[in-house]
Structures are given as C-alpha cells and as structure tokens.
Amino acid sequence: MMVDKEMPIIVIGGPTASGKTDFALKLAEHYPVEVVSADSRQVYRQMDIGTAKVTRDEQRAVHHHLINIIDPDQDISVADFTQLAHVAIKDILNRKKIPVVVGGTGLYIRALTDGLLDGPAENGELRAQLLADESMAEGILHQRLIEVDPLLAHALHRRDLTRIVRGLEVFEATGTPLSELQKQHGFMEQPYRALKFALSVERPLLYDRINRRVHAMVESGLIDETQLLLARGYGAELKSMKTIGYRQIVAHLCEGLSIDDAISWIQRDSRRYAKRQMTWFRKDKSINWVDCNDDFVSILKWIDRFLFN
C-alpha cells in the first residue's frame, strides 16, 4: 500500500504494565487521536482479561483499531498487521485525526515504522515437519536455530515457535541467517514521519506492577475466561492459548497445577517478557524514552513541535 511519508504518527511503546494505555488516553485529552493497537495478543476476540485489553469504557472514550479482529484459532502475520495498520492510519488521517500507535510488540512497530523485510514465502510442508519435530522433543527447534542463526536464537525465547520456525524456514530457503538479512535490509524505509516514545519505569516498580496486575487478572475472572475458551473448543495447542497467562491457567485447569503456582508462573514469565521488551526497544535509537513521572506538559510541547512546526 502506498503511503505519504509526510504523514505524522505518534508511537507509544514500552514493556507490559508500563502505562502505555494511560499515556495514550492522556494524549486524547489534548489531541483528536485514535489508537492503532500494536499488540500481538489483543488482536484476539474473547481474550480480554489475560491480554490486559482496553476496557469498553476506554474504547468508547478513544477509538481503538486492530483489537478483536481475529478468533483465537486464527493467526495474523507481521505482514498482515502492517497492511491492516496502514489502512487504519490512512483512514484516521483522512478524518483529520492523529494516529497513535500503542503497544509492546516491538516487531509490529518496527515493521510499521521502518519497513518489513520481504523474505521468502512460507513453506507449509516444512513448517509442519518442524512443528512435528518440536512436539517430539521440546526445545529442539531453538537448538537448531542456535546452530544456523545464533544471533536470532539468543534474541528469542525457546517457546517463541512462530519466530523460531520463521528463522529456520528463511535459512532453509536462502542459506542466509535471517538476522543477516535483517541487517542488510536495515529497516530504513520509514513510510511515516514518526515521533516515537517508550515508557521507562524503574525495574522494581515495573515488576511490582506486573505482580499486582496478575493478581488483578485472576480476581477479574481469568480462570473463567480460560475455561470458556476451552469449552468453546479453543484447545491448549493453539498459539493464542500458549501465550502468557492462558498457558498457566490451562495447566491449572487441566494438569493439576495449583492456582498459587500458576500465578507465580505468570508473574515470572511476565517479568521476563518485560525485560525482553525493554531490550528490544532500547536497540531503537530513534525512540525517545520518557519516565512515567516526567512533566506531561513538557511532553505535550514536544508533540506540538512535531505536529505543527
């Protein structure tokens, strides 16, 4: 899709529980904004509590795009997201509003703001074989990726099968590590004029927020939500059901894991995920880090200069 490189967008990234939604809602008090979600889990319908999805009241206050767009047994690729986001941004701008891209999925944000590597097409037969191998020996695909693309492998969690399989698939098709192809691409397309922020929170405070958020999710009905998904036929083998929060509650419901252990497991994995998110965003030198306690008036002046000068 053709886009106008002069079109301005604001980006709000950062780790889970850093306050991205609150930041966007505060912006909406001062500018005519609409949010484009860049969250790989909030795309799923029926998965609200475990994904910390914006509430209905928040959605009524500010129009959110790209949430609740697929069912839990469907998948969305980075290319799919990018195309949908371009359409949403064009629609927002055509209505004389300001697009604010909000989310913690760094790959989505990079693909949208810096371009997407045009790699080889998916190989369904190879993917099926790789996943069959993984089902026989958990962790084997991550080990294979270490052998052919150690740089990519060390950036991925061993359970991130989507990206691990893609790395192996690209190497099989091209003979070149995906990390090397990404380096060559450079991600310098920059289809928009973007002002990027990421929210910085002191680690002890962030981890405390994460721990409290997990307890709040359980108290708000995460167990019932997961039970309902299972009852509707969305099995534990689905990508959506393997994400943080749902995977552990499935283990509680189906495998005898105690709820206390499930909560601890969710908290631990969420903290680790937040650490990986911070590492990802800190590699992007175009991002402006702002502390949650920063003077918001100064941030508004910063945005004014970007939008109107």
Short mmCIF file of C-alpha atoms in Angstrom, two decimals:
data_model
loop_
_atom_site.label_atom_id
_atom_site.label_comp_id
_atom_site.label_asym_id
_atom_site.label_seq_id
_atom_site.Cartn_x
_atom_site.Cartn_y
_atom_site.Cartn_z
CA MET A 1 0.00 0.00 0.00
CA MET A 2 1.35 3.46 -0.94
CA VAL A 3 1.70 5.85 1.98
CA ASP A 4 2.68 9.51 2.23
CA LYS A 5 5.99 9.86 4.05
CA GLU A 6 4.93 13.26 5.36
CA MET A 7 2.02 11.77 7.29
CA PRO A 8 2.68 12.16 11.05
CA ILE A 9 2.10 9.40 13.55
CA ILE A 10 2.90 9.09 17.23
CA VAL A 11 4.19 5.81 18.63
CA ILE A 12 3.98 4.73 22.27
CA GLY A 13 5.92 1.58 23.08
CA GLY A 14 7.39 0.02 26.17
CA PRO A 15 7.15 -3.06 28.36
CA THR A 16 3.98 -4.60 29.67
CA ALA A 17 2.41 -2.73 32.61
CA SER A 18 4.42 0.43 31.90
CA GLY A 19 1.29 2.56 31.41
CA LYS A 20 1.05 2.82 27.61
CA THR A 21 -2.76 2.88 27.55
CA ASP A 22 -2.95 5.54 30.24
CA PHE A 23 -0.41 7.62 28.31
CA ALA A 24 -2.50 7.38 25.14
CA LEU A 25 -5.69 8.28 26.98
CA LYS A 26 -3.98 11.35 28.44
CA LEU A 27 -2.96 12.39 24.92
CA ALA A 28 -6.60 12.06 23.88
CA GLU A 29 -7.48 14.80 26.38
CA HIS A 30 -5.37 17.22 24.33
CA TYR A 31 -5.45 15.98 20.72
CA PRO A 32 -8.01 14.35 18.39
CA VAL A 33 -6.32 10.96 18.43
CA GLU A 34 -7.29 7.41 17.57
CA VAL A 35 -5.26 4.41 18.69
CA VAL A 36 -3.81 1.75 16.43
CA SER A 37 -3.00 -1.21 18.66
CA ALA A 38 0.38 -2.85 18.12
CA ASP A 39 -0.21 -5.79 20.43
CA SER A 40 0.05 -9.31 19.05
CA ARG A 41 -2.41 -10.70 21.63
CA GLN A 42 -5.09 -8.02 21.74
CA VAL A 43 -5.99 -8.93 18.15
CA TYR A 44 -7.87 -11.95 19.54
CA ARG A 45 -11.58 -11.86 20.27
CA GLN A 46 -12.79 -13.42 23.54
CA MET A 47 -9.37 -12.96 25.16
CA ASP A 48 -9.77 -9.78 27.16
CA ILE A 49 -8.60 -10.30 30.73
CA GLY A 50 -5.42 -12.25 30.02
CA THR A 51 -4.29 -9.76 27.36
CA ALA A 52 -5.00 -6.69 29.52
CA LYS A 53 -7.18 -5.38 26.72
CA VAL A 54 -8.51 -1.84 26.94
CA THR A 55 -11.89 -1.70 28.62
CA ARG A 56 -15.13 -0.90 26.83
CA ASP A 57 -15.22 2.49 28.53
CA GLU A 58 -11.71 3.22 27.27
CA GLN A 59 -12.71 2.11 23.78
CA ARG A 60 -15.72 4.42 23.91
CA ALA A 61 -13.51 7.30 25.00
CA VAL A 62 -10.94 6.73 22.25
CA HIS A 63 -11.47 4.71 19.08
CA HIS A 64 -9.09 1.72 19.02
CA HIS A 65 -8.16 -0.08 15.81
CA LEU A 66 -6.79 -3.64 15.40
CA ILE A 67 -8.17 -5.16 18.56
CA ASN A 68 -10.73 -8.00 18.44
CA ILE A 69 -10.09 -8.72 14.76
CA ILE A 70 -9.48 -12.50 14.70
CA ASP A 71 -10.66 -15.58 16.61
CA PRO A 72 -8.32 -17.48 18.93
CA ASP A 73 -7.82 -20.28 16.37
CA GLN A 74 -6.67 -17.85 13.68
CA ASP A 75 -3.23 -16.36 13.09
CA ILE A 76 -2.01 -12.96 11.96
CA SER A 77 1.45 -12.38 10.49
CA VAL A 78 3.60 -9.29 10.82
CA ALA A 79 2.86 -8.55 7.16
CA ASP A 80 -0.89 -8.87 7.85
CA PHE A 81 -0.61 -6.49 10.78
CA THR A 82 1.39 -3.97 8.78
CA GLN A 83 -1.12 -3.92 5.94
CA LEU A 84 -4.07 -3.51 8.32
CA ALA A 85 -2.26 -0.78 10.24
CA HIS A 86 -1.51 1.17 7.05
CA VAL A 87 -5.22 1.07 6.18
CA ALA A 88 -6.22 2.19 9.68
CA ILE A 89 -3.69 5.03 9.72
CA LYS A 90 -4.82 6.31 6.32
CA ASP A 91 -8.44 6.22 7.50
CA ILE A 92 -7.59 8.14 10.67
CA LEU A 93 -5.63 10.80 8.79
CA ASN A 94 -8.36 11.17 6.17
CA ARG A 95 -10.71 12.11 9.00
CA LYS A 96 -8.24 14.78 10.19
CA LYS A 97 -7.29 12.89 13.33
CA ILE A 98 -3.91 11.82 14.68
CA PRO A 99 -2.89 8.14 14.67
CA VAL A 100 -1.25 6.95 17.87
CA VAL A 101 0.32 3.51 17.59
CA VAL A 102 0.32 1.88 21.02
CA GLY A 103 1.73 -1.47 22.03
CA GLY A 104 4.51 -3.63 23.32
CA THR A 105 5.06 -5.84 20.28
CA GLY A 106 8.28 -4.28 19.06
CA LEU A 107 8.38 -6.26 15.83
CA TYR A 108 4.99 -4.87 14.81
CA ILE A 109 6.13 -1.33 15.49
CA ARG A 110 9.42 -1.72 13.65
CA ALA A 111 7.72 -3.25 10.61
CA LEU A 112 5.21 -0.41 10.52
CA THR A 113 7.64 2.49 11.01
CA ASP A 114 10.82 1.16 9.37
CA GLY A 115 9.65 -1.31 6.75
CA LEU A 116 9.28 -5.06 6.51
CA LEU A 117 11.88 -7.48 5.22
CA ASP A 118 10.50 -9.15 2.10
CA GLY A 119 11.69 -12.68 2.86
CA PRO A 120 10.84 -15.99 1.20
CA ALA A 121 7.26 -17.25 1.18
CA GLU A 122 6.03 -19.56 3.91
CA ASN A 123 6.67 -23.26 3.33
CA GLY A 124 3.71 -25.12 4.81
CA GLU A 125 5.25 -28.56 4.43
CA LEU A 126 8.50 -27.53 6.12
CA ARG A 127 6.62 -25.79 8.93
CA ALA A 128 4.52 -28.87 9.62
CA GLN A 129 7.65 -31.02 9.80
CA LEU A 130 9.41 -28.59 12.12
CA LEU A 131 6.45 -28.43 14.48
CA ALA A 132 6.22 -32.22 14.45
CA ASP A 133 9.89 -32.38 15.43
CA GLU A 134 9.27 -29.93 18.26
CA SER A 135 6.35 -31.98 19.54
CA MET A 136 8.66 -34.99 19.80
CA ALA A 137 11.47 -33.12 21.56
CA GLU A 138 10.63 -29.77 23.14
CA GLY A 139 13.33 -27.17 22.56
CA ILE A 140 14.93 -28.91 19.58
CA LEU A 141 14.00 -26.13 17.13
CA HIS A 142 15.62 -23.49 19.29
CA GLN A 143 18.78 -25.61 19.39
CA ARG A 144 18.75 -25.89 15.60
CA LEU A 145 18.34 -22.15 15.28
CA ILE A 146 21.34 -21.62 17.57
CA GLU A 147 23.39 -23.65 15.09
CA VAL A 148 22.38 -21.69 11.96
CA ASP A 149 21.48 -18.24 13.34
CA PRO A 150 22.82 -17.78 16.88
CA LEU A 151 22.17 -14.03 16.85
CA LEU A 152 18.47 -14.53 16.22
CA ALA A 153 18.24 -17.55 18.53
CA HIS A 154 19.64 -15.69 21.51
CA ALA A 155 17.08 -12.90 20.98
CA LEU A 156 14.14 -15.33 21.12
CA HIS A 157 12.57 -17.31 23.92
CA ARG A 158 12.78 -21.03 23.24
CA ARG A 159 8.96 -21.21 23.23
CA ASP A 160 8.61 -18.48 20.61
CA LEU A 161 7.94 -21.08 17.94
CA THR A 162 6.47 -18.65 15.42
CA ARG A 163 9.72 -16.71 15.07
CA ILE A 164 11.97 -19.72 15.56
CA VAL A 165 10.22 -21.58 12.74
CA ARG A 166 10.43 -18.48 10.55
CA GLY A 167 14.17 -18.24 11.19
CA LEU A 168 14.71 -21.87 10.24
CA GLU A 169 12.43 -21.51 7.23
CA VAL A 170 14.34 -18.49 5.91
CA PHE A 171 17.69 -20.22 6.38
CA GLU A 172 16.40 -23.32 4.60
CA ALA A 173 15.18 -21.23 1.65
CA THR A 174 18.09 -18.79 1.33
CA GLY A 175 21.10 -20.32 3.08
CA THR A 176 21.49 -17.00 4.89
CA PRO A 177 20.61 -16.35 8.54
CA LEU A 178 17.52 -14.21 8.98
CA SER A 179 19.47 -11.92 11.30
CA GLU A 180 21.93 -11.24 8.46
CA LEU A 181 19.11 -10.49 6.00
CA GLN A 182 17.61 -8.11 8.54
CA LYS A 183 20.97 -6.37 8.92
CA GLN A 184 21.27 -5.98 5.15
CA HIS A 185 17.73 -4.62 4.91
CA GLY A 186 18.50 -2.01 7.54
CA PHE A 187 14.83 -1.21 8.26
CA MET A 188 15.21 2.30 6.89
CA GLU A 189 12.10 2.59 4.70
CA GLN A 190 10.30 4.87 7.18
CA PRO A 191 6.92 5.23 5.47
CA TYR A 192 5.77 7.80 8.03
CA ARG A 193 7.11 10.80 9.88
CA ALA A 194 7.01 9.23 13.32
CA LEU A 195 7.58 10.56 16.80
CA LYS A 196 8.40 7.53 18.93
CA PHE A 197 8.14 7.30 22.68
CA ALA A 198 8.81 4.40 25.00
CA LEU A 199 7.82 4.43 28.64
CA SER A 200 10.58 3.88 31.16
CA VAL A 201 9.71 2.55 34.60
CA GLU A 202 12.22 1.64 37.30
CA ARG A 203 12.52 -2.12 37.32
CA PRO A 204 11.39 -2.74 40.93
CA LEU A 205 8.30 -0.60 40.32
CA LEU A 206 7.58 -2.28 36.99
CA TYR A 207 7.89 -5.75 38.47
CA ASP A 208 5.61 -4.78 41.35
CA ARG A 209 3.03 -3.51 38.86
CA ILE A 210 3.27 -6.77 36.91
CA ASN A 211 2.81 -8.88 40.03
CA ARG A 212 -0.22 -6.86 41.12
CA ARG A 213 -1.69 -6.89 37.62
CA VAL A 214 -1.55 -10.69 37.51
CA HIS A 215 -3.43 -10.94 40.80
CA ALA A 216 -6.00 -8.46 39.45
CA MET A 217 -6.44 -10.54 36.29
CA VAL A 218 -7.17 -13.66 38.30
CA GLU A 219 -9.57 -11.77 40.56
CA SER A 220 -11.30 -10.32 37.47
CA GLY A 221 -12.05 -13.74 36.02
CA LEU A 222 -9.03 -15.03 34.09
CA ILE A 223 -9.81 -18.61 35.16
CA ASP A 224 -13.41 -18.36 33.95
CA GLU A 225 -12.29 -16.71 30.70
CA THR A 226 -9.82 -19.53 30.03
CA GLN A 227 -12.41 -22.17 30.95
CA LEU A 228 -14.87 -20.64 28.50
CA LEU A 229 -12.28 -20.62 25.71
CA LEU A 230 -11.57 -24.32 26.30
CA ALA A 231 -15.30 -25.08 26.38
CA ARG A 232 -15.71 -23.36 23.02
CA GLY A 233 -13.14 -25.68 21.50
CA TYR A 234 -10.07 -23.47 21.61
CA GLY A 235 -7.51 -26.05 22.67
CA ALA A 236 -4.27 -25.71 24.57
CA GLU A 237 -2.30 -26.40 21.38
CA LEU A 238 -3.31 -23.08 19.78
CA LYS A 239 -0.77 -20.29 19.55
CA SER A 240 -3.15 -17.93 21.34
CA MET A 241 -3.63 -20.36 24.22
CA LYS A 242 0.10 -20.81 24.67
CA THR A 243 0.66 -17.16 25.48
CA ILE A 244 1.46 -15.90 28.96
CA GLY A 245 -1.47 -16.17 31.33
CA TYR A 246 -3.54 -18.63 29.36
CA ARG A 247 -0.87 -21.33 29.23
CA GLN A 248 -0.52 -21.33 33.01
CA ILE A 249 -4.26 -21.29 33.69
CA VAL A 250 -4.72 -24.20 31.27
CA ALA A 251 -2.12 -26.06 33.33
CA HIS A 252 -4.12 -25.24 36.46
CA LEU A 253 -7.40 -26.39 34.93
CA CYS A 254 -6.18 -29.46 33.06
CA GLU A 255 -2.95 -30.61 34.66
CA GLY A 256 -3.45 -30.10 38.38
CA LEU A 257 -1.16 -27.08 38.79
CA SER A 258 -2.14 -25.17 41.92
CA ILE A 259 -3.53 -21.69 41.39
CA ASP A 260 -0.76 -20.20 43.55
CA ASP A 261 1.88 -21.85 41.37
CA ALA A 262 0.04 -20.73 38.23
CA ILE A 263 0.02 -17.13 39.46
CA SER A 264 3.72 -17.26 40.32
CA TRP A 265 4.47 -18.73 36.90
CA ILE A 266 2.50 -15.97 35.12
CA GLN A 267 4.27 -13.31 37.16
CA ARG A 268 7.71 -14.77 36.42
CA ASP A 269 7.09 -15.11 32.68
CA SER A 270 5.57 -11.62 32.51
CA ARG A 271 8.64 -10.12 34.20
CA ARG A 272 10.92 -11.95 31.79
CA TYR A 273 8.83 -10.78 28.84
CA ALA A 274 9.02 -7.19 30.08
CA LYS A 275 12.80 -7.47 30.26
CA ARG A 276 12.94 -8.69 26.65
CA GLN A 277 10.65 -5.85 25.57
CA MET A 278 12.91 -3.26 27.18
CA THR A 279 15.94 -4.79 25.47
CA TRP A 280 14.16 -4.66 22.10
CA PHE A 281 13.06 -1.03 22.40
CA ARG A 282 16.44 0.15 23.69
CA LYS A 283 18.03 -1.04 20.45
CA ASP A 284 15.94 1.52 18.52
CA LYS A 285 17.92 4.75 18.70
CA SER A 286 15.02 6.76 17.25
CA ILE A 287 12.92 6.15 20.36
CA ASN A 288 12.56 8.88 22.97
CA TRP A 289 12.39 7.40 26.46
CA VAL A 290 10.10 9.16 28.89
CA ASP A 291 9.66 8.39 32.55
CA CYS A 292 6.17 7.82 33.87
CA ASN A 293 6.85 10.69 36.30
CA ASP A 294 8.05 13.15 33.64
CA ASP A 295 6.37 16.53 33.31
CA PHE A 296 3.49 15.80 30.93
CA VAL A 297 3.25 19.46 29.88
CA SER A 298 6.80 19.23 28.52
CA ILE A 299 5.84 16.10 26.58
CA LEU A 300 2.84 17.93 25.10
CA LYS A 301 5.10 20.78 23.96
CA TRP A 302 7.38 18.19 22.36
CA ILE A 303 4.41 16.72 20.48
CA ASP A 304 3.19 20.20 19.47
CA ARG A 305 6.54 20.96 17.86
CA PHE A 306 6.40 17.65 15.99
CA LEU A 307 2.83 18.08 14.76
CA PHE A 308 2.66 21.77 13.99
CA ASN A 309 6.18 23.06 13.24
#
